[in-house]
Coordinates of N, CA, C and O in Angstrom, one line a residue:
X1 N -12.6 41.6 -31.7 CA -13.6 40.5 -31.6 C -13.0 39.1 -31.7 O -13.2 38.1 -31.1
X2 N -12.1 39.5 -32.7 CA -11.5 37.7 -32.8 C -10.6 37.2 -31.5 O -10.7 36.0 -31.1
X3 N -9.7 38.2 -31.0 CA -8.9 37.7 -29.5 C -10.2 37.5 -28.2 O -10.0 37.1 -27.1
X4 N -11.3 37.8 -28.7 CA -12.2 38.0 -27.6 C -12.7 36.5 -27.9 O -12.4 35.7 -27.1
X5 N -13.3 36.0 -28.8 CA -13.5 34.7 -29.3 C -12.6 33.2 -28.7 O -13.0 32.2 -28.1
X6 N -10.9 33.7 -29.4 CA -10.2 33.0 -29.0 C -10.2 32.9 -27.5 O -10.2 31.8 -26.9
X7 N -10.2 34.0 -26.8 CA -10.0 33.8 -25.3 C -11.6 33.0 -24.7 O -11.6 32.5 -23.5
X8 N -12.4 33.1 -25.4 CA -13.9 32.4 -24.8 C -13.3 30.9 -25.2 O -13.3 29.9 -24.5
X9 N -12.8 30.9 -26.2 CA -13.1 29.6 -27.0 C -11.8 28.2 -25.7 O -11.9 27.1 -25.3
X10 N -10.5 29.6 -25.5 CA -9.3 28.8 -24.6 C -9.9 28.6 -23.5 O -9.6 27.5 -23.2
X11 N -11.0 29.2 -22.4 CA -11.7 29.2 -21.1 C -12.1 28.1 -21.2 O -11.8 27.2 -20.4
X12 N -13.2 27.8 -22.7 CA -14.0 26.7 -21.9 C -13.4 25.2 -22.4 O -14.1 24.2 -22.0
X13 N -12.3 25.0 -23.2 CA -11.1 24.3 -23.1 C -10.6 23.8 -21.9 O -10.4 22.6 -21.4
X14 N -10.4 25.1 -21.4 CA -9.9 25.0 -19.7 C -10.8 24.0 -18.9 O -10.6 22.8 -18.4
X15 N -12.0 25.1 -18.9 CA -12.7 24.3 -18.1 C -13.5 22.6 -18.4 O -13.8 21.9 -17.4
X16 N -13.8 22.3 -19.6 CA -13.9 21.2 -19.9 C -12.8 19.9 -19.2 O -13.2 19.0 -18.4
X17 N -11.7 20.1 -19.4 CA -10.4 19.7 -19.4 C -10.3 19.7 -17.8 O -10.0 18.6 -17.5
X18 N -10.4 20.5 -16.8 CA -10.4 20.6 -15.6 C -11.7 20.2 -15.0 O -11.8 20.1 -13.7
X19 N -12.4 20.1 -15.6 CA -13.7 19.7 -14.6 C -14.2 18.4 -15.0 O -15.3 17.9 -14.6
X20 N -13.1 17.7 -16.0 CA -13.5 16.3 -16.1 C -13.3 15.3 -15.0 O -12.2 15.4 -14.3
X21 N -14.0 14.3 -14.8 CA -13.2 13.7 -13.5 C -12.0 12.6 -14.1 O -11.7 12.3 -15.3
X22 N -11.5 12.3 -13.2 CA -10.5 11.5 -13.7 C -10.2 9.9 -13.0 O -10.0 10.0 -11.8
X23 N -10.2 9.0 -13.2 CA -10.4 8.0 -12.4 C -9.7 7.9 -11.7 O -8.6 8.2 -12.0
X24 N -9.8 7.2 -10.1 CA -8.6 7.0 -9.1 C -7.4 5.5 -9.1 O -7.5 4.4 -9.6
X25 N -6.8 6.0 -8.7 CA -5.7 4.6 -9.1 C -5.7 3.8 -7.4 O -4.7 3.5 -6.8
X26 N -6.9 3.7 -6.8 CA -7.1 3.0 -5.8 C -7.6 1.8 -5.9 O -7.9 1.3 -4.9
X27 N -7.7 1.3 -7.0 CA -8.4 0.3 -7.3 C -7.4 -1.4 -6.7 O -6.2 -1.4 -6.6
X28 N -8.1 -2.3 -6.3 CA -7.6 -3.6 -6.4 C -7.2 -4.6 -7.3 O -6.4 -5.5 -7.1
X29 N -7.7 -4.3 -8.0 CA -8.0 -5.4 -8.9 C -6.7 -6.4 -9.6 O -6.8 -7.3 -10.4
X30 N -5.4 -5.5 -8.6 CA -4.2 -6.3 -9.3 C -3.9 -7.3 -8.6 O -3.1 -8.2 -8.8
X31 N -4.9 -7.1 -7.3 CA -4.4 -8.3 -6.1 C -5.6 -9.4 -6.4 O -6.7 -9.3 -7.0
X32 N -4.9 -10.6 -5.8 CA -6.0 -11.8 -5.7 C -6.1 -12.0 -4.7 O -5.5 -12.7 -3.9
X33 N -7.3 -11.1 -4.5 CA -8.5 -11.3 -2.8 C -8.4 -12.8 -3.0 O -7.5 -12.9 -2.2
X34 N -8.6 -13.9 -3.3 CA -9.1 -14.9 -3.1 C -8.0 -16.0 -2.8 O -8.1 -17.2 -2.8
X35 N -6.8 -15.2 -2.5 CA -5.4 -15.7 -1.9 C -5.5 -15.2 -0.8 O -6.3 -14.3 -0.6
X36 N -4.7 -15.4 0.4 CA -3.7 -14.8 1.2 C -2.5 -15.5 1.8 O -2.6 -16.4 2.6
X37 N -1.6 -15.0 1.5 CA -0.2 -15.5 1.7 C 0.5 -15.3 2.7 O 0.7 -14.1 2.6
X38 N 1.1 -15.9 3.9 CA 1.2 -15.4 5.3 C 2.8 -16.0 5.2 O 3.1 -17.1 4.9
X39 N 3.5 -15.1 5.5 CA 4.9 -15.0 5.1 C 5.9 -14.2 6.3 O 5.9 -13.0 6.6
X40 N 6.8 -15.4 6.9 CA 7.5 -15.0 7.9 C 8.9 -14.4 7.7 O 9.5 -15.0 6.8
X41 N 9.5 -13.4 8.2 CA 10.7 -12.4 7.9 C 10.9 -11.4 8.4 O 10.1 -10.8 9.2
X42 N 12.0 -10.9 8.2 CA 12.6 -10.0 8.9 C 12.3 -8.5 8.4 O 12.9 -8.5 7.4
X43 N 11.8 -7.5 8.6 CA 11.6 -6.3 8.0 C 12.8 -5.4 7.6 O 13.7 -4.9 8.3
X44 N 12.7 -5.1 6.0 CA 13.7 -4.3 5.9 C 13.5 -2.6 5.5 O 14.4 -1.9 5.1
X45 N 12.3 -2.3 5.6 CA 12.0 -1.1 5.7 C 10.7 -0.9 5.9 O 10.0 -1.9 6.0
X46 N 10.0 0.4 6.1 CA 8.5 0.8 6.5 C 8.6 2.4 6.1 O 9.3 3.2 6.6
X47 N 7.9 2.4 5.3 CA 7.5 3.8 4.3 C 6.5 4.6 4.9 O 5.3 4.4 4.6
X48 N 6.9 5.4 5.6 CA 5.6 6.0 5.7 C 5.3 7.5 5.1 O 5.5 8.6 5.6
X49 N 4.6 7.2 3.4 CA 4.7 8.4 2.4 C 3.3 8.4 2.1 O 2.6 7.5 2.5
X50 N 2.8 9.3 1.6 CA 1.2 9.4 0.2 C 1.7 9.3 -0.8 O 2.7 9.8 -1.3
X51 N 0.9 8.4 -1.4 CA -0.8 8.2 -1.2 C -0.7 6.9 -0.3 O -1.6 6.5 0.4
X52 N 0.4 6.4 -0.4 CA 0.1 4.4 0.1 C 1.5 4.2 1.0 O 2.6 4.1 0.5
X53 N 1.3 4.1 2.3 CA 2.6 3.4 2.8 C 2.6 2.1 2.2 O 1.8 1.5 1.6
X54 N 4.2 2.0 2.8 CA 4.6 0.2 2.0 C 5.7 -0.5 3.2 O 6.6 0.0 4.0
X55 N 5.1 -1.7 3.1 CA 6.0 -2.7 3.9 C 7.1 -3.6 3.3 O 6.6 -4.4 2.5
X56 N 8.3 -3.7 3.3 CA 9.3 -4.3 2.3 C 9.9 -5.1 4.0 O 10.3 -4.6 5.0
X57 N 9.9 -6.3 3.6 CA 11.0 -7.6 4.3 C 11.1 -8.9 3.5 O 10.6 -9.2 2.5
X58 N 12.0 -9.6 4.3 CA 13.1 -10.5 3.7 C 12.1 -11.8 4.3 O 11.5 -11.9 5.4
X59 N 12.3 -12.7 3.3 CA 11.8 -14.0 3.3 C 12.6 -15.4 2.8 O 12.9 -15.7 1.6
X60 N 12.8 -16.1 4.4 CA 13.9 -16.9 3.9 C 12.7 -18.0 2.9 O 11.5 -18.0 3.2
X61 N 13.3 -18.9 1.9 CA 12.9 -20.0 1.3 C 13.6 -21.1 1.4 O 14.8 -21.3 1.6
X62 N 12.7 -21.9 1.2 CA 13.4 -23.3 1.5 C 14.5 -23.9 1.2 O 15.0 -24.8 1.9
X63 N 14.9 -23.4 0.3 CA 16.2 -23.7 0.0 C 17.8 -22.7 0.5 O 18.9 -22.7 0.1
X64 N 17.1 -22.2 1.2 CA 18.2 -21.1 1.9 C 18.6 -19.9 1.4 O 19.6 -19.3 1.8
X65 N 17.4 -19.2 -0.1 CA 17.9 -17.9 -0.6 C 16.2 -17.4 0.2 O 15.2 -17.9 0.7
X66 N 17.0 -15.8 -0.3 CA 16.0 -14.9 0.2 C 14.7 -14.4 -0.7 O 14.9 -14.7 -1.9
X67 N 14.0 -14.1 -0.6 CA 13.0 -13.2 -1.0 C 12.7 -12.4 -0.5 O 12.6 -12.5 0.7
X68 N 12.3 -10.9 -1.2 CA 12.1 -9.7 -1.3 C 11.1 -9.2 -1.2 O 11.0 -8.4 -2.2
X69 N 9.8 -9.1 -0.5 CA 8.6 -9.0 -0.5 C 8.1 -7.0 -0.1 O 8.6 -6.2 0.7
X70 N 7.1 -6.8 -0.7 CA 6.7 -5.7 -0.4 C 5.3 -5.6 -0.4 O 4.7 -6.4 -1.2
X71 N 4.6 -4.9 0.3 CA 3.2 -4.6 0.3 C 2.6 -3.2 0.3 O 3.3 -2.3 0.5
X72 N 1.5 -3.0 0.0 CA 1.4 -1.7 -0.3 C 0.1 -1.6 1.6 O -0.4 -2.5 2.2
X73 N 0.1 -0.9 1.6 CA -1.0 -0.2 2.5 C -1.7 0.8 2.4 O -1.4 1.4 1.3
X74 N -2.5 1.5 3.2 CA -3.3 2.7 3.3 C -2.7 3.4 3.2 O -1.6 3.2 2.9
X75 N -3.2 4.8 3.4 CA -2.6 6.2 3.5 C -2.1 6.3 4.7 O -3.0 6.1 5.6
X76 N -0.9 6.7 5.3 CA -0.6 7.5 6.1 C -2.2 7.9 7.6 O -2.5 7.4 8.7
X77 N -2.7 9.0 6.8 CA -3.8 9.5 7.7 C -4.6 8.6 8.3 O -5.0 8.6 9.5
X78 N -5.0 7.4 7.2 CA -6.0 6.3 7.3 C -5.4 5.4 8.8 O -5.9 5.2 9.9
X79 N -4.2 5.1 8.3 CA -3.1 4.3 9.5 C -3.5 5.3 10.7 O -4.6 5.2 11.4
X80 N -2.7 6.1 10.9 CA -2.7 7.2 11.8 C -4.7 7.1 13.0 O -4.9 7.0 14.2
X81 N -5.3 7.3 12.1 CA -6.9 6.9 12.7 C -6.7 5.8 13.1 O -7.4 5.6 14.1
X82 N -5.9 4.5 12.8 CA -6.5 3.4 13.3 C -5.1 2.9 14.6 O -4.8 1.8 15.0
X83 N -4.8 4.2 14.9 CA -3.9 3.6 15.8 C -2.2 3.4 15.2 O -1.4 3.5 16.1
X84 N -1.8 3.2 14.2 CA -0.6 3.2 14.0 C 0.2 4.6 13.5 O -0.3 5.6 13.1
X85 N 1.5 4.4 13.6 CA 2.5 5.5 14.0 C 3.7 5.6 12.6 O 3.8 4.7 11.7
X86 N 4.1 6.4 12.6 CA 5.0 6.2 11.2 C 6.5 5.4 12.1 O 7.5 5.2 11.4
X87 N 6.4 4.9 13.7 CA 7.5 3.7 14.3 C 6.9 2.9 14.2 O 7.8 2.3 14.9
X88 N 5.9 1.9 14.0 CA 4.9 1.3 14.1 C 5.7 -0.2 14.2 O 5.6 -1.2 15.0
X89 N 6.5 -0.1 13.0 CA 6.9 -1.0 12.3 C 8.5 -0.9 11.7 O 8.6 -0.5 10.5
X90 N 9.4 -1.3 12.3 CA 10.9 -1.1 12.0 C 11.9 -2.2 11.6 O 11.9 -3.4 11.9
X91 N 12.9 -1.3 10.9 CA 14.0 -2.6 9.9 C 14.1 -3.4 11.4 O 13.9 -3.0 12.6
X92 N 14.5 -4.6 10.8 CA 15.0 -5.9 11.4 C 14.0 -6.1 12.6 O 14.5 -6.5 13.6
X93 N 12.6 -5.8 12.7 CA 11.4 -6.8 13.3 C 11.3 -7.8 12.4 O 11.3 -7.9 11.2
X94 N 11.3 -8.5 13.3 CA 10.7 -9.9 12.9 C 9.5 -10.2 13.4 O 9.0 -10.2 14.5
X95 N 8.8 -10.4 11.5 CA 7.5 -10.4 11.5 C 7.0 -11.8 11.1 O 7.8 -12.8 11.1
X96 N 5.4 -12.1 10.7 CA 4.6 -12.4 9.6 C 3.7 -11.5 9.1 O 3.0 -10.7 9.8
X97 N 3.7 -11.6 7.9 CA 2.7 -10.7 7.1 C 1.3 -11.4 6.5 O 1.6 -12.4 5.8
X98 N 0.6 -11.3 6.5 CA -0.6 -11.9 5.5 C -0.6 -10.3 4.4 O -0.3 -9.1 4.4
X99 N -1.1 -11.1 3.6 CA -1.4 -10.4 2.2 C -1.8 -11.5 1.0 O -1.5 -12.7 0.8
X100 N -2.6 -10.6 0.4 CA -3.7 -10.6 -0.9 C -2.3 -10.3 -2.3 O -2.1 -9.2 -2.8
X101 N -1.6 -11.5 -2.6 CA -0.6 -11.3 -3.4 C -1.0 -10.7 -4.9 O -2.2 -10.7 -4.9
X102 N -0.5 -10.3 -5.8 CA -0.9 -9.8 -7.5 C -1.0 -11.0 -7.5 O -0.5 -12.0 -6.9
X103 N -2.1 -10.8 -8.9 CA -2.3 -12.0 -10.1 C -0.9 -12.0 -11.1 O -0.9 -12.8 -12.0
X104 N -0.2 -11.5 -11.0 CA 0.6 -11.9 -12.1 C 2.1 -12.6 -11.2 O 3.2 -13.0 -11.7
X105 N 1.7 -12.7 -9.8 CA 2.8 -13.7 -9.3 C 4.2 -12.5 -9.0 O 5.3 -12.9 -9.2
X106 N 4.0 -11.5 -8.6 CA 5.5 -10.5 -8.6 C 5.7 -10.5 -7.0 O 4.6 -10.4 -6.5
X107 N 6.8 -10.6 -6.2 CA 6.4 -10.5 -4.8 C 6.2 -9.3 -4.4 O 7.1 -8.7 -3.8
X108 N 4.9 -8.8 -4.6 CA 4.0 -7.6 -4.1 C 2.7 -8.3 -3.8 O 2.2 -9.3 -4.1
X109 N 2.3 -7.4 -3.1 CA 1.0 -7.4 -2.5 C 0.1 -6.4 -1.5 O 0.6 -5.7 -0.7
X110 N -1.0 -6.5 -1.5 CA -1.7 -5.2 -0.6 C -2.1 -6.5 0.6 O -2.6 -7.6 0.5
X111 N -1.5 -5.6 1.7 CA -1.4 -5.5 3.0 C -2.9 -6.0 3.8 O -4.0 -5.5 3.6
X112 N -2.8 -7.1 4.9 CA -3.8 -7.6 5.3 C -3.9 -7.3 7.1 O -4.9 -7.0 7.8
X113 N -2.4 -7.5 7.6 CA -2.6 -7.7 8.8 C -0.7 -8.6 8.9 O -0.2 -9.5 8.3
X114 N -0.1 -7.6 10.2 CA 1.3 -7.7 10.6 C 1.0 -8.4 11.9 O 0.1 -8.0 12.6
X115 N 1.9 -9.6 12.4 CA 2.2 -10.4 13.5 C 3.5 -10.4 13.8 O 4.3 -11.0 13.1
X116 N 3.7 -9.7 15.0 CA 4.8 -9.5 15.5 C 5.8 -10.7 16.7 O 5.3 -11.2 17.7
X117 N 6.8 -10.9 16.3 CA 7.7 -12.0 16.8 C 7.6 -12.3 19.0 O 7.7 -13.2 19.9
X118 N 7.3 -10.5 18.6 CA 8.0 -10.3 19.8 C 6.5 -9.8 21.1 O 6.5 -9.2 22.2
X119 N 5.4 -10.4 20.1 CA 4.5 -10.7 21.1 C 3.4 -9.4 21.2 O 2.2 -9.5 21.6
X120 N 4.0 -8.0 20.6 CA 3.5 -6.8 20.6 C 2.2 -7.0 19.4 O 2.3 -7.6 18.3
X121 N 0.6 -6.2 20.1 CA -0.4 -6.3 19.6 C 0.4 -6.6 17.5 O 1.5 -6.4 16.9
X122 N -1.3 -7.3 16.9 CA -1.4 -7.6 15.8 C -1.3 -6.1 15.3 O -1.4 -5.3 16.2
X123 N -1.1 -5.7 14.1 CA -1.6 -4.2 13.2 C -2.4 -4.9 11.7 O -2.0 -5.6 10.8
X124 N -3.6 -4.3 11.9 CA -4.3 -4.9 11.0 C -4.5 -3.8 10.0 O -4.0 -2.7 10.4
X125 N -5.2 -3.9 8.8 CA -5.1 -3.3 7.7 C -6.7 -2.3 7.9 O -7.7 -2.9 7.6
X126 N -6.6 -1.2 8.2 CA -8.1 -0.5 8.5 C -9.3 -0.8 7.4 O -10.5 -0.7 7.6
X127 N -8.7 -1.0 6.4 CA -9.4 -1.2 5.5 C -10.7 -2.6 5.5 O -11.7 -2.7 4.7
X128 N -10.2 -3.4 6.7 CA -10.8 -4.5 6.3 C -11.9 -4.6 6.8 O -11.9 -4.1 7.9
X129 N -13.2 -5.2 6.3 CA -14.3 -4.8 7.4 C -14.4 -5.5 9.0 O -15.3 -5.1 9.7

């Protein structure tokens, strides 16, 4: 009786624990929508992983050093629907990016819409309405 107990008692443990929901880490709220920062450079990589591709290029500054910029984007599949390719976007295009930078000023940001040097269509962010 008592291992029969314990094993009732470890189940609904289980199941409590597994059928709680959990919150998603999709949220915004680290970017400041009420920015957008349009930033010209050279691309130095394009991620195409889950949960979030990411865009990383070089941004000259006025004074002649670089900056390091990255963005985050949709998923893979979400891109994929809207027309883009995991070539979409390759080292040493030269771009501009727009993006909704963090509030705490880090050079990151979620992804608005890519302009390409070389004249090839915009890639915009599916997300946007």
């Amino acid at each position: 009786m008592t291992r029969m107990l314990a094993f009732a008692l470890c189940l609904v443990a289980a199941l409590v624990i597994f059928a709680t929901p959990t919150p998603a880490h999709h949220g915004t709220t680290a970017y400041d929508s009420s920015k957008t920062l349009k930033l010209k450079g050279t691309v130095t990589s394009f991620e195409w992983v889950n949960p979030h591709a990411s865009l990383a290029w070089d941004v000259k500054t006025e004074n002649g050093g670089i900056e390091h910029w990255v963005v985050e984007l949709t998923s893979p599949g979400m891109l994929t629907r809207s027309g883009w390719h995991h070539d979409s976007v390759k080292a040493g295009d030269e771009v501009t990016v727009y993006l909704h930078p963090t509030k705490t000023g880090t050079k990151w940001g979620i992804f608005q819409r890519v302009v390409f040097a070389d004249g090839r269509p915009d890639l915009i962010d599916p997300r946007q309405p």
